[in-house]
Amino acid sequence: MSSITRREIARLTVLLAARRVVAATLTAAYVLRGVVRAVGAAARNLTAVAAETPGLSILLCKFLRP
């Protein structure tokens, strides 16, 4: 039975660290996707409300103008 060498331990440590980085990146991307979807839904709802409320569309144009 062979024992694990230091080189193999180092290699496994690097692979584990890389796996954690990939997992964290995917988690951040998933969270960001949820945030973008929520902001988009809020913008659509606000646009729909503004279309039905004459004064609100004027206020939105005034405050959201670039």
XYZ file of C-alpha atoms in Angstrom, residues 8-31:
24
model
C -0.319 14.718 -4.220
C -1.505 16.514 -1.094
C -0.565 19.864 -2.643
C -2.348 18.937 -5.872
C -5.508 17.932 -4.028
C -5.380 21.137 -1.982
C -5.176 23.235 -5.159
C -8.040 21.302 -6.744
C -10.188 21.781 -3.650
C -9.456 25.513 -3.613
C -10.326 25.772 -7.316
C -13.579 23.915 -6.698
C -14.492 26.351 -3.934
C -13.749 29.331 -6.191
C -15.952 27.897 -8.946
C -18.758 27.186 -6.477
C -18.571 30.712 -5.046
C -18.575 32.223 -8.544
C -21.610 30.194 -9.594
C -23.431 31.132 -6.392
C -22.698 34.821 -6.948
C -23.910 34.565 -10.551
C -27.125 32.858 -9.418
C -27.778 35.547 -6.796
